[in-house]
């Protein structure tokens, strides 16, 4: 079966997104207390967010392994990434959490990274990479 260059691009982006999800997930699970002390973001929120990232990463890997990543799977990943960004920004903005300056830097940095992944995945998907 022929694999087009754009398919490899989408697969690469999905694998990188999965790797960052796994790394962040493990960091938040294993060091939630330390990160909480440094950022003033509650440790339980960090822990559960980290735990949530692991199955998400697994879904991304499964999607990347599909020879023709389905449109719905990529859409779910992009939507999930955008919801993650929205929640990350909304929690401090509506006063649910009160991060310090380092916490805001942490939130903004990961929100920018996740937004970038969403954009790259959306762009790669919409260049005719995958079958529906």
GROMACS .gro file of N, CA and C in nm:
model
  396
    1UNK      N    1   0.084  -0.117   0.000
    1UNK     CA    2   0.000   0.000   0.000
    1UNK      C    3   0.089   0.124   0.000
    2UNK      N    4   0.055   0.218  -0.083
    2UNK     CA    5   0.132   0.342  -0.095
    2UNK      C    6   0.101   0.434   0.022
    3UNK      N    7   0.205   0.489   0.079
    3UNK     CA    8   0.186   0.588   0.184
    3UNK      C    9   0.236   0.722   0.130
    4UNK      N   10   0.149   0.820   0.132
    4UNK     CA   11   0.183   0.951   0.080
    4UNK      C   12   0.261   1.030   0.184
    5UNK      N   13   0.344   1.126   0.138
    5UNK     CA   14   0.425   1.205   0.232
    5UNK      C   15   0.341   1.273   0.340
    6UNK      N   16   0.221   1.321   0.306
    6UNK     CA   17   0.138   1.387   0.406
    6UNK      C   18   0.093   1.291   0.515
    7UNK      N   19   0.072   1.162   0.479
    7UNK     CA   20   0.035   1.063   0.579
    7UNK      C   21   0.148   1.047   0.680
    8UNK      N   22   0.271   1.043   0.630
    8UNK     CA   23   0.385   1.033   0.721
    8UNK      C   24   0.392   1.155   0.810
    9UNK      N   25   0.361   1.273   0.754
    9UNK     CA   26   0.363   1.395   0.833
    9UNK      C   27   0.261   1.389   0.945
   10UNK      N   28   0.138   1.350   0.915
   10UNK     CA   29   0.034   1.338   1.018
   10UNK      C   30   0.076   1.236   1.123
   11UNK      N   31   0.127   1.122   1.077
   11UNK     CA   32   0.171   1.019   1.172
   11UNK      C   33   0.280   1.072   1.264
   12UNK      N   34   0.375   1.144   1.208
   12UNK     CA   35   0.484   1.201   1.288
   12UNK      C   36   0.430   1.300   1.391
   13UNK      N   37   0.339   1.385   1.349
   13UNK     CA   38   0.281   1.483   1.441
   13UNK      C   39   0.206   1.412   1.553
   14UNK      N   40   0.128   1.311   1.518
   14UNK     CA   41   0.052   1.237   1.620
   14UNK      C   42   0.145   1.166   1.718
   15UNK      N   43   0.253   1.107   1.667
   15UNK     CA   44   0.349   1.039   1.755
   15UNK      C   45   0.417   1.140   1.848
   16UNK      N   46   0.455   1.256   1.795
   16UNK     CA   47   0.516   1.359   1.880
   16UNK      C   48   0.417   1.411   1.984
   17UNK      N   49   0.293   1.429   1.945
   17UNK     CA   50   0.190   1.472   2.040
   17UNK      C   51   0.173   1.366   2.148
   18UNK      N   52   0.169   1.240   2.108
   18UNK     CA   53   0.156   1.131   2.205
   18UNK      C   54   0.275   1.127   2.300
   19UNK      N   55   0.394   1.150   2.247
   19UNK     CA   56   0.514   1.149   2.331
   19UNK      C   57   0.510   1.263   2.433
   20UNK      N   58   0.466   1.382   2.389
   20UNK     CA   59   0.459   1.493   2.484
   20UNK      C   60   0.349   1.469   2.587
   21UNK      N   61   0.238   1.409   2.545
   21UNK     CA   62   0.131   1.374   2.640
   21UNK      C   63   0.182   1.274   2.744
   22UNK      N   64   0.255   1.176   2.697
   22UNK     CA   65   0.310   1.075   2.789
   22UNK      C   66   0.408   1.138   2.886
   23UNK      N   67   0.499   1.219   2.833
   23UNK     CA   68   0.598   1.284   2.920
   23UNK      C   69   0.533   1.376   3.022
   24UNK      N   70   0.439   1.459   2.976
   24UNK     CA   71   0.371   1.549   3.069
   24UNK      C   72   0.286   1.470   3.167
   25UNK      N   73   0.220   1.367   3.117
   25UNK     CA   74   0.138   1.284   3.206
   25UNK      C   75   0.220   1.223   3.317
   26UNK      N   76   0.334   1.165   3.282
   26UNK     CA   77   0.420   1.104   3.383
   26UNK      C   78   0.475   1.209   3.481
   27UNK      N   79   0.513   1.324   3.429
   27UNK     CA   80   0.560   1.432   3.517
   27UNK      C   81   0.452   1.472   3.616
   28UNK      N   82   0.330   1.492   3.567
   28UNK     CA   83   0.223   1.537   3.654
   28UNK      C   84   0.181   1.430   3.755
   29UNK      N   85   0.188   1.303   3.715
   29UNK     CA   86   0.154   1.195   3.807
   29UNK      C   87   0.263   1.179   3.913
   30UNK      N   88   0.387   1.172   3.869
   30UNK     CA   89   0.498   1.142   3.959
   30UNK      C   90   0.546   1.261   4.041
   31UNK      N   91   0.526   1.381   3.992
   31UNK     CA   92   0.577   1.500   4.062
   31UNK      C   93   0.468   1.604   4.085
   32UNK      N   94   0.344   1.559   4.100
   32UNK     CA   95   0.234   1.655   4.116
   32UNK      C   96   0.255   1.743   4.239
   33UNK      N   97   0.307   1.687   4.347
   33UNK     CA   98   0.331   1.766   4.468
   33UNK      C   99   0.435   1.873   4.446
   34UNK      N  100   0.544   1.837   4.383
   34UNK     CA  101   0.652   1.933   4.355
   34UNK      C  102   0.604   2.042   4.260
   35UNK      N  103   0.538   2.001   4.152
   35UNK     CA  104   0.487   2.099   4.055
   35UNK      C  105   0.384   2.190   4.123
   36UNK      N  106   0.301   2.134   4.209
   36UNK     CA  107   0.201   2.213   4.281
   36UNK      C  108   0.268   2.318   4.370
   37UNK      N  109   0.371   2.278   4.441
   37UNK     CA  110   0.441   2.374   4.528
   37UNK      C  111   0.505   2.486   4.447
   38UNK      N  112   0.556   2.452   4.330
   38UNK     CA  113   0.624   2.552   4.247
   38UNK      C  114   0.527   2.645   4.175
   39UNK      N  115   0.408   2.595   4.140
   39UNK     CA  116   0.316   2.669   4.054
   39UNK      C  117   0.190   2.720   4.124
   40UNK      N  118   0.164   2.668   4.243
   40UNK     CA  119   0.039   2.696   4.316
   40UNK      C  120  -0.085   2.645   4.242
   41UNK      N  121  -0.065   2.543   4.159
   41UNK     CA  122  -0.176   2.472   4.096
   41UNK      C  123  -0.201   2.350   4.183
   42UNK      N  124  -0.324   2.323   4.224
   42UNK     CA  125  -0.350   2.213   4.317
   42UNK      C  126  -0.296   2.078   4.268
   43UNK      N  127  -0.229   2.007   4.359
   43UNK     CA  128  -0.169   1.877   4.326
   43UNK      C  129  -0.271   1.776   4.275
   44UNK      N  130  -0.392   1.765   4.335
   44UNK     CA  131  -0.487   1.667   4.280
   44UNK      C  132  -0.526   1.698   4.135
   45UNK      N  133  -0.541   1.824   4.101
   45UNK     CA  134  -0.573   1.861   3.963
   45UNK      C  135  -0.460   1.819   3.870
   46UNK      N  136  -0.336   1.845   3.912
   46UNK     CA  137  -0.221   1.807   3.831
   46UNK      C  138  -0.214   1.655   3.814
   47UNK      N  139  -0.235   1.582   3.923
   47UNK     CA  140  -0.229   1.436   3.920
   47UNK      C  141  -0.333   1.379   3.824
   48UNK      N  142  -0.458   1.422   3.838
   48UNK     CA  143  -0.565   1.368   3.754
   48UNK      C  144  -0.551   1.412   3.609
   49UNK      N  145  -0.501   1.532   3.588
   49UNK     CA  146  -0.474   1.577   3.451
   49UNK      C  147  -0.367   1.487   3.389
   50UNK      N  148  -0.263   1.457   3.466
   50UNK     CA  149  -0.157   1.367   3.418
   50UNK      C  150  -0.210   1.229   3.387
   51UNK      N  151  -0.297   1.178   3.473
   51UNK     CA  152  -0.355   1.046   3.451
   51UNK      C  153  -0.441   1.044   3.324
   52UNK      N  154  -0.512   1.152   3.300
   52UNK     CA  155  -0.595   1.163   3.179
   52UNK      C  156  -0.511   1.161   3.052
   53UNK      N  157  -0.391   1.216   3.059
   53UNK     CA  158  -0.307   1.226   2.939
   53UNK      C  159  -0.259   1.090   2.886
   54UNK      N  160  -0.248   0.990   2.973
   54UNK     CA  161  -0.193   0.862   2.927
   54UNK      C  162  -0.283   0.788   2.829
   55UNK      N  163  -0.414   0.772   2.856
   55UNK     CA  164  -0.497   0.708   2.753
   55UNK      C  165  -0.512   0.794   2.628
   56UNK      N  166  -0.507   0.925   2.645
   56UNK     CA  167  -0.511   1.014   2.528
   56UNK      C  168  -0.390   0.986   2.439
   57UNK      N  169  -0.274   0.973   2.500
   57UNK     CA  170  -0.153   0.941   2.424
   57UNK      C  171  -0.168   0.807   2.353
   58UNK      N  172  -0.227   0.710   2.421
   58UNK     CA  173  -0.250   0.580   2.360
   58UNK      C  174  -0.339   0.589   2.237
   59UNK      N  175  -0.445   0.669   2.246
   59UNK     CA  176  -0.535   0.689   2.132
   59UNK      C  177  -0.461   0.755   2.016
   60UNK      N  178  -0.373   0.849   2.048
   60UNK     CA  179  -0.295   0.915   1.943
   60UNK      C  180  -0.203   0.815   1.873
   61UNK      N  181  -0.141   0.728   1.948
   61UNK     CA  182  -0.052   0.627   1.889
   61UNK      C  183  -0.133   0.531   1.801
   62UNK      N  184  -0.248   0.487   1.850
   62UNK     CA  185  -0.332   0.398   1.768
   62UNK      C  186  -0.375   0.466   1.638
   63UNK      N  187  -0.409   0.593   1.647
   63UNK     CA  188  -0.447   0.668   1.528
   63UNK      C  189  -0.328   0.681   1.432
   64UNK      N  190  -0.211   0.707   1.487
   64UNK     CA  191  -0.091   0.720   1.403
   64UNK      C  192  -0.056   0.589   1.335
   65UNK      N  193  -0.085   0.478   1.399
   65UNK     CA  194  -0.052   0.347   1.342
   65UNK      C  195  -0.149   0.304   1.233
   66UNK      N  196  -0.266   0.365   1.229
   66UNK     CA  197  -0.366   0.333   1.127
   66UNK      C  198  -0.312   0.381   0.992
   67UNK      N  199  -0.303   0.291   0.893
   67UNK     CA  200  -0.249   0.331   0.762
   67UNK      C  201  -0.324   0.450   0.699
   68UNK      N  202  -0.451   0.462   0.730
   68UNK     CA  203  -0.531   0.574   0.679
   68UNK      C  204  -0.607   0.633   0.797
   69UNK      N  205  -0.537   0.710   0.878
   69UNK     CA  206  -0.598   0.768   0.998
   69UNK      C  207  -0.733   0.829   0.963
   70UNK      N  208  -0.837   0.783   1.032
   70UNK     CA  209  -0.972   0.827   0.998
   70UNK      C  210  -0.994   0.973   1.037
   71UNK      N  211  -1.079   1.037   0.961
   71UNK     CA  212  -1.110   1.178   0.983
   71UNK      C  213  -1.166   1.198   1.122
   72UNK      N  214  -1.254   1.108   1.167
   72UNK     CA  215  -1.315   1.126   1.299
   72UNK      C  216  -1.210   1.117   1.409
   73UNK      N  217  -1.113   1.028   1.396
   73UNK     CA  218  -1.011   1.012   1.500
   73UNK      C  219  -0.926   1.138   1.511
   74UNK      N  220  -0.886   1.192   1.397
   74UNK     CA  221  -0.806   1.315   1.399
   74UNK      C  222  -0.890   1.430   1.453
   75UNK      N  223  -1.017   1.436   1.415
   75UNK     CA  224  -1.106   1.540   1.467
   75UNK      C  225  -1.120   1.530   1.618
   76UNK      N  226  -1.132   1.409   1.671
   76UNK     CA  227  -1.142   1.389   1.816
   76UNK      C  228  -1.014   1.438   1.884
   77UNK      N  229  -0.899   1.410   1.825
   77UNK     CA  230  -0.772   1.453   1.884
   77UNK      C  231  -0.760   1.605   1.881
   78UNK      N  232  -0.793   1.665   1.768
   78UNK     CA  233  -0.786   1.811   1.757
   78UNK      C  234  -0.883   1.875   1.856
   79UNK      N  235  -1.006   1.826   1.861
   79UNK     CA  236  -1.106   1.881   1.953
   79UNK      C  237  -1.061   1.863   2.099
   80UNK      N  238  -1.006   1.747   2.130
   80UNK     CA  239  -0.955   1.723   2.265
   80UNK      C  240  -0.844   1.819   2.301
   81UNK      N  241  -0.754   1.842   2.207
   81UNK     CA  242  -0.645   1.938   2.231
   81UNK      C  243  -0.701   2.078   2.257
   82UNK      N  244  -0.799   2.119   2.176
   82UNK     CA  245  -0.855   2.253   2.193
   82UNK      C  246  -0.933   2.265   2.324
   83UNK      N  247  -1.003   2.160   2.362
   83UNK     CA  248  -1.073   2.161   2.491
   83UNK      C  249  -0.974   2.167   2.607
   84UNK      N  250  -0.862   2.098   2.593
   84UNK     CA  251  -0.757   2.103   2.695
   84UNK      C  252  -0.708   2.246   2.713
   85UNK      N  253  -0.682   2.313   2.602
   85UNK     CA  254  -0.634   2.452   2.607
   85UNK      C  255  -0.740   2.541   2.672
   86UNK      N  256  -0.865   2.525   2.630
   86UNK     CA  257  -0.973   2.605   2.686
   86UNK      C  258  -0.984   2.585   2.837
   87UNK      N  259  -0.983   2.461   2.881
   87UNK     CA  260  -0.991   2.432   3.024
   87UNK      C  261  -0.870   2.486   3.099
   88UNK      N  262  -0.752   2.471   3.040
   88UNK     CA  263  -0.630   2.520   3.105
   88UNK      C  264  -0.637   2.670   3.130
   89UNK      N  265  -0.690   2.743   3.034
   89UNK     CA  266  -0.699   2.889   3.048
   89UNK      C  267  -0.819   2.931   3.131
   90UNK      N  268  -0.929   2.857   3.120
   90UNK     CA  269  -1.051   2.894   3.192
   90UNK      C  270  -1.038   2.876   3.343
   91UNK      N  271  -0.975   2.769   3.388
   91UNK     CA  272  -0.968   2.743   3.532
   91UNK      C  273  -0.909   2.860   3.610
   92UNK      N  274  -0.796   2.916   3.571
   92UNK     CA  275  -0.746   3.031   3.646
   92UNK      C  276  -0.825   3.160   3.617
   93UNK      N  277  -0.875   3.172   3.495
   93UNK     CA  278  -0.944   3.296   3.460
   93UNK      C  279  -1.077   3.312   3.533
   94UNK      N  280  -1.144   3.200   3.565
   94UNK     CA  281  -1.270   3.210   3.639
   94UNK      C  282  -1.250   3.189   3.789
   95UNK      N  283  -1.124   3.176   3.831
   95UNK     CA  284  -1.093   3.170   3.973
   95UNK      C  285  -1.100   3.034   4.038
   96UNK      N  286  -1.108   2.927   3.960
   96UNK     CA  287  -1.110   2.792   4.018
   96UNK      C  288  -0.973   2.758   4.077
   97UNK      N  289  -0.868   2.803   4.012
   97UNK     CA  290  -0.732   2.787   4.065
   97UNK      C  291  -0.665   2.925   4.062
   98UNK      N  292  -0.562   2.940   4.144
   98UNK     CA  293  -0.492   3.068   4.151
   98UNK      C  294  -0.341   3.044   4.139
   99UNK      N  295  -0.293   3.019   4.017
   99UNK     CA  296  -0.150   2.993   4.001
   99UNK      C  297  -0.068   3.119   4.024
  100UNK      N  298   0.057   3.096   4.065
  100UNK     CA  299   0.150   3.209   4.078
  100UNK      C  300   0.208   3.238   3.939
  101UNK      N  301   0.308   3.325   3.931
  101UNK     CA  302   0.365   3.362   3.801
  101UNK      C  303   0.423   3.240   3.728
  102UNK      N  304   0.491   3.154   3.801
  102UNK     CA  305   0.545   3.033   3.738
  102UNK      C  306   0.431   2.942   3.692
  103UNK      N  307   0.325   2.937   3.769
  103UNK     CA  308   0.208   2.858   3.731
  103UNK      C  309   0.145   2.909   3.603
  104UNK      N  310   0.133   3.042   3.591
  104UNK     CA  311   0.080   3.100   3.467
  104UNK      C  312   0.172   3.070   3.349
  105UNK      N  313   0.302   3.076   3.372
  105UNK     CA  314   0.398   3.044   3.267
  105UNK      C  315   0.382   2.900   3.223
  106UNK      N  316   0.367   2.811   3.319
  106UNK     CA  317   0.346   2.668   3.293
  106UNK      C  318   0.218   2.647   3.212
  107UNK      N  319   0.110   2.710   3.255
  107UNK     CA  320  -0.018   2.697   3.186
  107UNK      C  321  -0.010   2.752   3.044
  108UNK      N  322   0.046   2.870   3.030
  108UNK     CA  323   0.054   2.931   2.897
  108UNK      C  324   0.146   2.853   2.804
  109UNK      N  325   0.259   2.806   2.855
  109UNK     CA  326   0.353   2.731   2.771
  109UNK      C  327   0.289   2.602   2.718
  110UNK      N  328   0.223   2.528   2.807
  110UNK     CA  329   0.164   2.404   2.760
  110UNK      C  330   0.043   2.432   2.672
  111UNK      N  331  -0.030   2.540   2.697
  111UNK     CA  332  -0.144   2.576   2.611
  111UNK      C  333  -0.096   2.611   2.470
  112UNK      N  334   0.013   2.682   2.461
  112UNK     CA  335   0.069   2.716   2.330
  112UNK      C  336   0.114   2.590   2.257
  113UNK      N  337   0.183   2.501   2.328
  113UNK     CA  338   0.229   2.376   2.266
  113UNK      C  339   0.112   2.291   2.218
  114UNK      N  340   0.008   2.280   2.299
  114UNK     CA  341  -0.108   2.198   2.262
  114UNK      C  342  -0.184   2.262   2.145
  115UNK      N  343  -0.194   2.395   2.146
  115UNK     CA  344  -0.257   2.464   2.033
  115UNK      C  345  -0.179   2.439   1.904
  116UNK      N  346  -0.048   2.442   1.914
  116UNK     CA  347   0.036   2.415   1.797
  116UNK      C  348   0.012   2.273   1.744
  117UNK      N  349   0.007   2.176   1.834
  117UNK     CA  350  -0.022   2.039   1.790
  117UNK      C  351  -0.158   2.030   1.723
  118UNK      N  352  -0.259   2.094   1.781
  118UNK     CA  353  -0.393   2.091   1.722
  118UNK      C  354  -0.390   2.150   1.581
  119UNK      N  355  -0.324   2.261   1.565
  119UNK     CA  356  -0.315   2.326   1.434
  119UNK      C  357  -0.241   2.238   1.334
  120UNK      N  358  -0.128   2.180   1.377
  120UNK     CA  359  -0.052   2.093   1.287
  120UNK      C  360  -0.132   1.970   1.246
  121UNK      N  361  -0.202   1.910   1.342
  121UNK     CA  362  -0.282   1.791   1.312
  121UNK      C  363  -0.398   1.828   1.218
  122UNK      N  364  -0.464   1.938   1.245
  122UNK     CA  365  -0.574   1.983   1.160
  122UNK      C  366  -0.524   2.012   1.018
  123UNK      N  367  -0.412   2.081   1.009
  123UNK     CA  368  -0.355   2.116   0.879
  123UNK      C  369  -0.314   1.992   0.802
  124UNK      N  370  -0.247   1.899   0.868
  124UNK     CA  371  -0.203   1.776   0.802
  124UNK      C  372  -0.324   1.693   0.758
  125UNK      N  373  -0.425   1.689   0.841
  125UNK     CA  374  -0.546   1.612   0.807
  125UNK      C  375  -0.617   1.674   0.686
  126UNK      N  376  -0.615   1.803   0.677
  126UNK     CA  377  -0.688   1.871   0.571
  126UNK      C  378  -0.606   1.892   0.444
  127UNK      N  379  -0.492   1.828   0.435
  127UNK     CA  380  -0.417   1.831   0.310
  127UNK      C  381  -0.443   1.702   0.233
  128UNK      N  382  -0.551   1.635   0.272
  128UNK     CA  383  -0.588   1.513   0.201
  128UNK      C  384  -0.511   1.393   0.247
  129UNK      N  385  -0.465   1.395   0.373
  129UNK     CA  386  -0.380   1.290   0.424
  129UNK      C  387  -0.451   1.161   0.450
  130UNK      N  388  -0.570   1.167   0.502
  130UNK     CA  389  -0.632   1.045   0.551
  130UNK      C  390  -0.770   1.026   0.488
  131UNK      N  391  -0.806   0.900   0.480
  131UNK     CA  392  -0.939   0.868   0.430
  131UNK      C  393  -1.040   0.877   0.542
  132UNK      N  394  -1.162   0.907   0.510
  132UNK     CA  395  -1.268   0.918   0.611
  132UNK      C  396  -1.315   0.781   0.654
   0.00000   0.00000   0.00000
